[in-house]
Coordinates of C-alpha atoms in Angstrom, one line a residue:
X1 CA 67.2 -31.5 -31.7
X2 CA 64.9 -30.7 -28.5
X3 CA 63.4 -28.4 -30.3
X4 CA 62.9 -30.1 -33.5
X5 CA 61.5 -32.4 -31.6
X6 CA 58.9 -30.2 -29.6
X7 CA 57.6 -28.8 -32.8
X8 CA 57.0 -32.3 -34.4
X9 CA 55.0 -33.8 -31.5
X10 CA 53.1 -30.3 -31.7
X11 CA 53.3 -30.4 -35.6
X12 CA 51.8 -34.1 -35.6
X13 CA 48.8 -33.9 -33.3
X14 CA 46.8 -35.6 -35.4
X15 CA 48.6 -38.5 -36.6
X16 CA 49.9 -39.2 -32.8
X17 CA 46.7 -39.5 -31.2
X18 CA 46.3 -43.1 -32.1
X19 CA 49.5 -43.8 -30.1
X20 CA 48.9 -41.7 -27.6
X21 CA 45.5 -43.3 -26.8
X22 CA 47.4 -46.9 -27.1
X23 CA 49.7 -45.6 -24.2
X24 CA 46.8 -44.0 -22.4
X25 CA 44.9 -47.2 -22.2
X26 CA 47.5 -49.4 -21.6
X27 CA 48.6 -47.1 -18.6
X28 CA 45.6 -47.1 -17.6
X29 CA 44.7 -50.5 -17.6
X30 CA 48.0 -51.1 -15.0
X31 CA 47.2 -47.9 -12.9
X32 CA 44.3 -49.2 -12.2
X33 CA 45.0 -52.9 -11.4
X34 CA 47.5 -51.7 -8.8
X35 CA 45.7 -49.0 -6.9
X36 CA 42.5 -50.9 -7.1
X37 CA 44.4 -53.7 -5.2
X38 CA 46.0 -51.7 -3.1
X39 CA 42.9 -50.3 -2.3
X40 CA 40.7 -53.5 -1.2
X41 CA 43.9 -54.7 0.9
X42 CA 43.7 -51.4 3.0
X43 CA 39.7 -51.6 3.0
X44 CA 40.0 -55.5 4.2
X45 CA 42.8 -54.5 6.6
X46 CA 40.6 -51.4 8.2
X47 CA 37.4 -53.7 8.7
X48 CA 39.6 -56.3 10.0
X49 CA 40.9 -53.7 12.7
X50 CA 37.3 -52.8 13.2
X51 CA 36.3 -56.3 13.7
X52 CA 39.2 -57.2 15.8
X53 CA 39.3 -54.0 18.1
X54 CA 39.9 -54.8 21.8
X55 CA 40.2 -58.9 21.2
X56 CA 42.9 -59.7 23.0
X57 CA 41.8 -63.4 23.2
X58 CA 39.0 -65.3 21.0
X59 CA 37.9 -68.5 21.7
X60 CA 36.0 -70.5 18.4
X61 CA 33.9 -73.9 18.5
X62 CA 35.3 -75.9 15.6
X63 CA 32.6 -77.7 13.5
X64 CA 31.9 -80.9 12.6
X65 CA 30.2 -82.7 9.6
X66 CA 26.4 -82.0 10.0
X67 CA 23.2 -80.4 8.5
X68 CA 23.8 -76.8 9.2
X69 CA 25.3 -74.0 6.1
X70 CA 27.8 -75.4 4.1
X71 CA 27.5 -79.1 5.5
X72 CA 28.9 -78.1 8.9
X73 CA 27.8 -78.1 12.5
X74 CA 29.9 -76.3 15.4
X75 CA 30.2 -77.8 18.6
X76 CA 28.5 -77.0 21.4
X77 CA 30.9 -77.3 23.9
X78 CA 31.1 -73.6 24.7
X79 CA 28.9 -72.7 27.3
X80 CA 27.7 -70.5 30.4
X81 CA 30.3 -72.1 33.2
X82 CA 32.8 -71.4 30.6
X83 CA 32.3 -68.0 30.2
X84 CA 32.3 -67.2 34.0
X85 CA 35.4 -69.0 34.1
X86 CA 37.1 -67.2 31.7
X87 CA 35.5 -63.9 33.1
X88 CA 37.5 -64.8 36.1
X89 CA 41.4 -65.4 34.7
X90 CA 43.5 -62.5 36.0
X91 CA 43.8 -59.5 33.4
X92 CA 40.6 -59.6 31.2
X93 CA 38.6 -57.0 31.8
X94 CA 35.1 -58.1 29.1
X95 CA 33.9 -61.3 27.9
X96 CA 31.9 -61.4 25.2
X97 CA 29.9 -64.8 24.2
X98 CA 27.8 -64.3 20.6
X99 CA 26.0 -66.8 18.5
X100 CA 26.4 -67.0 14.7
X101 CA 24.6 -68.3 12.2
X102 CA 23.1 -68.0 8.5
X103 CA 19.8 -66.5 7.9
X104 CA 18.3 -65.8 4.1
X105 CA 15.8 -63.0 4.2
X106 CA 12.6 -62.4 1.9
X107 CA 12.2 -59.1 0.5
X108 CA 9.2 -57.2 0.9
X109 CA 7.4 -58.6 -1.9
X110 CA 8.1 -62.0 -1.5
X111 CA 11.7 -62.7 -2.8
X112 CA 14.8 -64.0 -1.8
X113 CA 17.7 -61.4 -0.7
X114 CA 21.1 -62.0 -1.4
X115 CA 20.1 -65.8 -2.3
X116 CA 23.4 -66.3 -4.9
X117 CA 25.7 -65.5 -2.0
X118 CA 24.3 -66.8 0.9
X119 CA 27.0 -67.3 2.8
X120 CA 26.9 -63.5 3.5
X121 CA 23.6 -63.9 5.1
X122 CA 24.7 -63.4 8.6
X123 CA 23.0 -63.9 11.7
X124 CA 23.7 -63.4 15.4
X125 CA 22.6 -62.4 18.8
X126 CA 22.2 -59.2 20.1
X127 CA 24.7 -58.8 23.0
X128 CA 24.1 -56.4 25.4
X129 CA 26.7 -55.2 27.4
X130 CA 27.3 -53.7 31.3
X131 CA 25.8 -49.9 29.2
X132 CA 22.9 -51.9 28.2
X133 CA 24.0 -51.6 24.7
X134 CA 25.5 -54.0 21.4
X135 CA 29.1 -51.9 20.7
X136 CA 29.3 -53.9 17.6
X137 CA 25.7 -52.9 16.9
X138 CA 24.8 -49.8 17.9
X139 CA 21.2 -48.8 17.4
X140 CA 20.0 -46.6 14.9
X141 CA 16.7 -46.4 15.7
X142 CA 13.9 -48.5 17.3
X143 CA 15.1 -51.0 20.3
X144 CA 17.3 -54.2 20.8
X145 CA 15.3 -57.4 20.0
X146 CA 14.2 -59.0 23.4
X147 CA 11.8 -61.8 22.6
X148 CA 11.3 -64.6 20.6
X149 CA 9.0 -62.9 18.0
X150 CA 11.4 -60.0 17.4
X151 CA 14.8 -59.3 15.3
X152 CA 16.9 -56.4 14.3
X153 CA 18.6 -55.6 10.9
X154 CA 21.3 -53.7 9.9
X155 CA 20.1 -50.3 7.9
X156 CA 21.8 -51.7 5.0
X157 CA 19.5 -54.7 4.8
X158 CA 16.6 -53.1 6.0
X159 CA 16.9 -51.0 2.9
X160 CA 17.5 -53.3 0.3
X161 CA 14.7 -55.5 1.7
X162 CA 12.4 -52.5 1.9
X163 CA 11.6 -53.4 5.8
X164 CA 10.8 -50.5 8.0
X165 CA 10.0 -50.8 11.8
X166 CA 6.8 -52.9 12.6
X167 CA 7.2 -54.7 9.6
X168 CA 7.0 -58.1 9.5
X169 CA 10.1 -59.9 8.2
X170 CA 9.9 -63.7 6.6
X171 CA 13.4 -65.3 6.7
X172 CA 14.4 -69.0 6.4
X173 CA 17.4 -70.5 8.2
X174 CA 18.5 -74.5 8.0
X175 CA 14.2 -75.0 8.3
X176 CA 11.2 -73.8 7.4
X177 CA 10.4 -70.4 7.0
X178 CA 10.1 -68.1 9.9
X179 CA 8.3 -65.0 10.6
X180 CA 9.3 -62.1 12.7
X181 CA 8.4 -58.9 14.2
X182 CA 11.3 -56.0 12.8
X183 CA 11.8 -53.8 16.0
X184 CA 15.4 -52.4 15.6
X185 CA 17.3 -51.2 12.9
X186 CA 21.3 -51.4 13.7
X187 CA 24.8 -50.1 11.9
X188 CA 27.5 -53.1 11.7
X189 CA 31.2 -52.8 10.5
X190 CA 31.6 -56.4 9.7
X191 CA 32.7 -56.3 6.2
X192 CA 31.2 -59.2 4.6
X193 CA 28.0 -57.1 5.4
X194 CA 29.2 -53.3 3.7
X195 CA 30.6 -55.3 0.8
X196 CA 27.0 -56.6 0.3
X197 CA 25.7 -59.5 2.9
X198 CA 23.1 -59.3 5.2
X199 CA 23.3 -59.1 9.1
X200 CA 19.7 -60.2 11.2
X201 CA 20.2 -60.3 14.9
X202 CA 17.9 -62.0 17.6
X203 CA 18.5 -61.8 21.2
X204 CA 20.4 -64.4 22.6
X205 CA 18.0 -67.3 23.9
X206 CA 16.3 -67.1 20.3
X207 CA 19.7 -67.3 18.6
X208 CA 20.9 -70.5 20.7
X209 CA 17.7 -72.0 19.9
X210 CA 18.2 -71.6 16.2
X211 CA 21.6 -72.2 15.6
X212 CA 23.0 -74.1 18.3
X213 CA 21.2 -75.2 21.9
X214 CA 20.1 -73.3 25.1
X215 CA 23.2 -72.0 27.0
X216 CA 25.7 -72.6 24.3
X217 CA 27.8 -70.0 21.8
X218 CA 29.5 -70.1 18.9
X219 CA 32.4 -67.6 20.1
X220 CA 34.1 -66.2 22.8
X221 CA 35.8 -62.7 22.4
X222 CA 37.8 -62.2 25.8
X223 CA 39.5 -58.3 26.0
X224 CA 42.2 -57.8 28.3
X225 CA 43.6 -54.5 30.5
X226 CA 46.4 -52.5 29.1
X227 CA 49.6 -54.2 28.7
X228 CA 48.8 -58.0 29.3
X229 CA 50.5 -60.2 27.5
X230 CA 48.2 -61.9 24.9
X231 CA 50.1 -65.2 25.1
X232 CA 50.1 -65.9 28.5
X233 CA 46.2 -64.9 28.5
X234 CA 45.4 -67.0 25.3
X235 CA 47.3 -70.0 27.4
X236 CA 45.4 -69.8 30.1
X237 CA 42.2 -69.6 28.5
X238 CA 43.6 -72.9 26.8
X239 CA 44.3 -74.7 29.8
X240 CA 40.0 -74.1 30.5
X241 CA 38.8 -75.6 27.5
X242 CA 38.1 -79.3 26.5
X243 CA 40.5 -81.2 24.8
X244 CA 38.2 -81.1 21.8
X245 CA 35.5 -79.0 20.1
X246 CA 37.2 -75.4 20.6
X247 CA 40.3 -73.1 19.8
X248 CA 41.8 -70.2 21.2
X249 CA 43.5 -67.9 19.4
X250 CA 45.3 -64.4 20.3
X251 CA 44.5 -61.2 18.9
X252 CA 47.6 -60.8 17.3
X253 CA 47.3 -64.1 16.1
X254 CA 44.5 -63.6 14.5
X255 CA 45.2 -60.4 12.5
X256 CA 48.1 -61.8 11.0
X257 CA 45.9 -64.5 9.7
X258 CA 44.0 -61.9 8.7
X259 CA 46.0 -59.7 7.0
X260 CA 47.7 -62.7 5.2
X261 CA 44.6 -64.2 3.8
X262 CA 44.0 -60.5 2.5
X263 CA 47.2 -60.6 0.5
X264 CA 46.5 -63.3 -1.1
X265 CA 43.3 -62.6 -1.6
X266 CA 43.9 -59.3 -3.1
X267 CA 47.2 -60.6 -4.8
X268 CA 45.1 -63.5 -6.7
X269 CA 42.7 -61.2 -7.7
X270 CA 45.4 -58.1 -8.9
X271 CA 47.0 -61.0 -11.2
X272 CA 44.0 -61.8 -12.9
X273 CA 43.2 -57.9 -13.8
X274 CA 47.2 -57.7 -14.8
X275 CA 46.3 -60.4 -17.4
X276 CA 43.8 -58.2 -19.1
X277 CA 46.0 -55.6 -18.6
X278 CA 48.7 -56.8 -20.3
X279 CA 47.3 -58.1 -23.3
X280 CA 45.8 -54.6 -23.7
X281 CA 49.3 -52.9 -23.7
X282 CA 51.0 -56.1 -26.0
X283 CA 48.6 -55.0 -29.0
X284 CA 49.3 -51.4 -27.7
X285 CA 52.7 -51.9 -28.7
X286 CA 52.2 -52.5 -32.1
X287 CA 50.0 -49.8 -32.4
X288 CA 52.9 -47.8 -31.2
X289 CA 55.3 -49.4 -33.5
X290 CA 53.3 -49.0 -36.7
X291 CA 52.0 -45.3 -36.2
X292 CA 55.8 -44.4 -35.6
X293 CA 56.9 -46.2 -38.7
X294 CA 54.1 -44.6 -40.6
X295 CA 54.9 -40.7 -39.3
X296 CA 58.6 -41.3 -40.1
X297 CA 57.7 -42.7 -43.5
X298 CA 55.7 -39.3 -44.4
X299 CA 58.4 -36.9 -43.1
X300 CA 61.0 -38.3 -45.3
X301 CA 61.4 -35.4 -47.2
X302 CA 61.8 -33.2 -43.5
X303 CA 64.2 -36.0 -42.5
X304 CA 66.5 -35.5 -45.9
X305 CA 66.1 -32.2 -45.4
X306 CA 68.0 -32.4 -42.1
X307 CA 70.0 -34.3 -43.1
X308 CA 71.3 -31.6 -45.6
X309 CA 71.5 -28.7 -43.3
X310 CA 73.9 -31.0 -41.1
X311 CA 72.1 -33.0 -38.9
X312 CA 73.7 -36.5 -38.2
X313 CA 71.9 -39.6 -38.8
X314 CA 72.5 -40.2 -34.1
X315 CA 70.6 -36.4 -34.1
X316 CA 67.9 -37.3 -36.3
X317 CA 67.1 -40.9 -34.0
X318 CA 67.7 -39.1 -31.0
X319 CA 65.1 -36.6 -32.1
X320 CA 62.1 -39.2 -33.0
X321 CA 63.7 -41.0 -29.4
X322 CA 62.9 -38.1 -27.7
X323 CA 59.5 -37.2 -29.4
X324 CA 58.5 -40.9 -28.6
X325 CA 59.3 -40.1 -24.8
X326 CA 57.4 -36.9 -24.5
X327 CA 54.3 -38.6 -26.0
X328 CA 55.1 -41.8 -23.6
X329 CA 55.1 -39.3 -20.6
X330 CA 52.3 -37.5 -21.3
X331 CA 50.2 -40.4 -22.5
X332 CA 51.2 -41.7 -19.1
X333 CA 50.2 -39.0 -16.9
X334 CA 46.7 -38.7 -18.8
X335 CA 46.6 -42.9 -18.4
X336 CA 47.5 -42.6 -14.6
X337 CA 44.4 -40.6 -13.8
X338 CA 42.1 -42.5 -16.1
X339 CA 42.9 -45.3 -14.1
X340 CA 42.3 -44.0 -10.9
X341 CA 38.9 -43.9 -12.1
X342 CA 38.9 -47.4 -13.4
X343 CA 39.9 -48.4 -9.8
X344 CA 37.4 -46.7 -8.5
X345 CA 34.7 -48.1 -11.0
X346 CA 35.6 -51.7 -10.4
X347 CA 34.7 -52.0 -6.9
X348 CA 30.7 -51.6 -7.3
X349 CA 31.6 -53.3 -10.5
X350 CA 32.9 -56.5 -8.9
X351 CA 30.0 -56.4 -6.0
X352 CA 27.5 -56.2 -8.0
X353 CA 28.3 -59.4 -9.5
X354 CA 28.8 -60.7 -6.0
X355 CA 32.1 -60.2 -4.8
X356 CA 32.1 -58.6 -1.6
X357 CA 34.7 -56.5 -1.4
X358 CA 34.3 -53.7 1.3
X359 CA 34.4 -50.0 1.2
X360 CA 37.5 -47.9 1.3
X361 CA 38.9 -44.9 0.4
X362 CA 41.4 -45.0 -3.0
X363 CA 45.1 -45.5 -1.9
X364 CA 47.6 -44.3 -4.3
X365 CA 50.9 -46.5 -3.4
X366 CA 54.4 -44.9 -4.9
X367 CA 54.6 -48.4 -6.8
X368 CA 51.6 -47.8 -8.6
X369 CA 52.5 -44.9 -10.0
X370 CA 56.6 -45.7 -11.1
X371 CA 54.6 -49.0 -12.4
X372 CA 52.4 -47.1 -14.4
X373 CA 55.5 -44.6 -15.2
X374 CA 57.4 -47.8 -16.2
X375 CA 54.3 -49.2 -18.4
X376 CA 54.6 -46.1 -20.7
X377 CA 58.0 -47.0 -21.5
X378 CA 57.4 -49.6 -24.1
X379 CA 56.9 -45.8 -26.2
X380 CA 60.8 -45.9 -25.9
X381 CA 61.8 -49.2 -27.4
X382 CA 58.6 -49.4 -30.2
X383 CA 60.0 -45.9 -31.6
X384 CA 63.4 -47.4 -31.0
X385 CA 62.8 -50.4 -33.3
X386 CA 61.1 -48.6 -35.7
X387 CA 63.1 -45.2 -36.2
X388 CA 64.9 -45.9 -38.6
X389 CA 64.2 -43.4 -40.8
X390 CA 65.1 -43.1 -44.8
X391 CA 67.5 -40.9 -46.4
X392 CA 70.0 -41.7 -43.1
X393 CA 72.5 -43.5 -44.8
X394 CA 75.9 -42.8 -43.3
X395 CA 77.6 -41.5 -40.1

């Protein structure tokens, strides 16, 4: 029967392809769901890493209703005395106090970048540290901005916006629009930024006069020595801050938040894909069902014939079972690839229309593939139902 039913798939080519290509697709479809999510949730768990490297403590104004993006205004409670004081607790080694904000660039020749998702249009100061240098921004080429005529881009914006150094740069944040004088080009790991935003850094004075006041900050990253204990820091960095107006959070705190609002992130988004996905493998099924019925309808005459030679009516089902399961498999090993490549298709699919999602190598989890393995089953129970071939009257 194993080999009867070796030489019918091989016998049949033509006539199988249709199912085959219904299992392929439907495979694929699923493959590709699953290792495309798996995918973004490692790539927004690396740049999350990245972003939250050596934060043992980070203190956050809270906002308030108030003209700035979105309707929102942070506090200014944050502040130079602050900072020293903080600087001083026993165990942190580097404070780090930045200014954020949202600035919309003009390109080149006169248009808005990145207008329909502007809250990736980041902005910041440029901090320097004890090396005289930004480690979240290290310099590519040209020099820090120092001035209140001058701001840096990331090389990702510079290119888009066709900016090169010298260049002026027109940019508009909560007021009219401003001009400035491009003097350093930066590389940034800030994933909102790779997936497709915009980074435009000042130095500090120019940042606090744009998005908050003179002295003030938006956040304070505080890194501790080896082996401190993140709670006891984050509480005493607490007990400095005003009863209102700021948080502090731990590190660890922090990337759990993190990595939870990835899973769901990623989980909403897998769901939605598995939608498509299954519809695609429901109509599959019938295709499955109906070319089977169809092939055992034509080989009626083969099926008497075996019949007559001997064959019980368990050998000949068992025989079209089997043929449906070596089809299933290989359908699904051909699907399985073809949806590694729709996983990685979808990515600068998705950002192109906006969706941010950050780079990241493809990551093949054992569930996506048993799920795909498991998704070319339905070849199984379609042949079952309809292999019920004629002349099989009897035992």
């Amino acid at each position: 029967m194993l080999r009867t039913a070796l030489r019918n798939v091989l016998a049949h080519k033509a006539r199988l392809v249709m199912t085959a290509l219904a299992v392929m697709l439907g495979v694929a479809f699923v493959s590709g769901t699953l290792v495309f999510g798996d995918m973004v949730a490692s790539a927004f768990r690396a740049a999350s890493t990245v972003s939250l490297k050596d934060v043992a403590v980070s203190v956050q104004a809270e906002y308030v209703p108030g003209a700035g993006a979105g309707g929102e205004t942070p506090t200014t409670v944050l502040d130079s005395r602050l900072v020293d004081r903080v600087r001083d607790l026993p165990g942190v080694t580097a404070v780090r106090p930045s200014v954020k904000g949202s600035a919309t660039l003009a390109r080149k020749d006169g248009e808005a970048l990145n207008a329909d998702s502007s809250w990736q249009n980041l902005a910041a100061d440029y901090v320097i540290g004890t090396d005289g240098k930004d480690a979240r921004h290290p310099l590519v080429s040209g020099r820090a901005p120092a001035a209140g005529s001058e701001l840096a881009l990331d090389t990702t914006t510079a290119e888009k916006a066709g900016y090169q150094i010298g260049d002026t740069v027109r940019f508009a944040t909560t007021g009219p629009a401003l001009t400035k004088k491009l003097v350093g080009i930066v590389r940034t790991e800030d994933p909102r930024v790779t997936a497709g935003g915009t980074l435009v850094l000042f130095d500090t004075r120019t940042a606090q006069g744009l998005f908050l006041s003179p002295g003030r900050f938006n956040e304070i990253s505080v890194a501790a020595a080896p082996g401190t204990d993140q709670h006891a820091l984050t509480e005493r960095v607490r007990a400095l801050l005003p009863k209102e107006g700021a948080t502090a959070t731990s590190g660890a705190e922090l990337a759990a938040e993190q990595a939870r609002q990835t899973a769901e992130n990623t989980e909403a988004l897998t769901k939605m894909l598995l939608v498509f996905a299954g519809i695609a493998l429901f109509v599959g099924m019938f295709i499955i069902a109906n070319t089977f019925t169809m092939l055992i309808a034509q080989r009626g005459r083969e099926i008497a014939l075996m019949r007559a030679v001997g064959a019980s009516r368990r050998q000949v089902v068992r025989s079209v079972l089997v043929e449906a399961g070596l089809l299933g498999l290989g359908a699904s090993a051909a699907g399985f690839v073809l949806g590694l490549g729709i996983a990685a298709g979808l990515r600068p699919l998705l950002n192109s229309a906006g969706a941010g999602l950050p780079d990241g190598p493809l990551v093949v989890a054992p569930t996506a593939l048993l799920g795909s393995l498991t998704v070319g089953a339905p070849g199984f129970p379609t042949a079952r139902w309809s292999s019920h071939p004629p002349h099989c009257s009897g035992p």
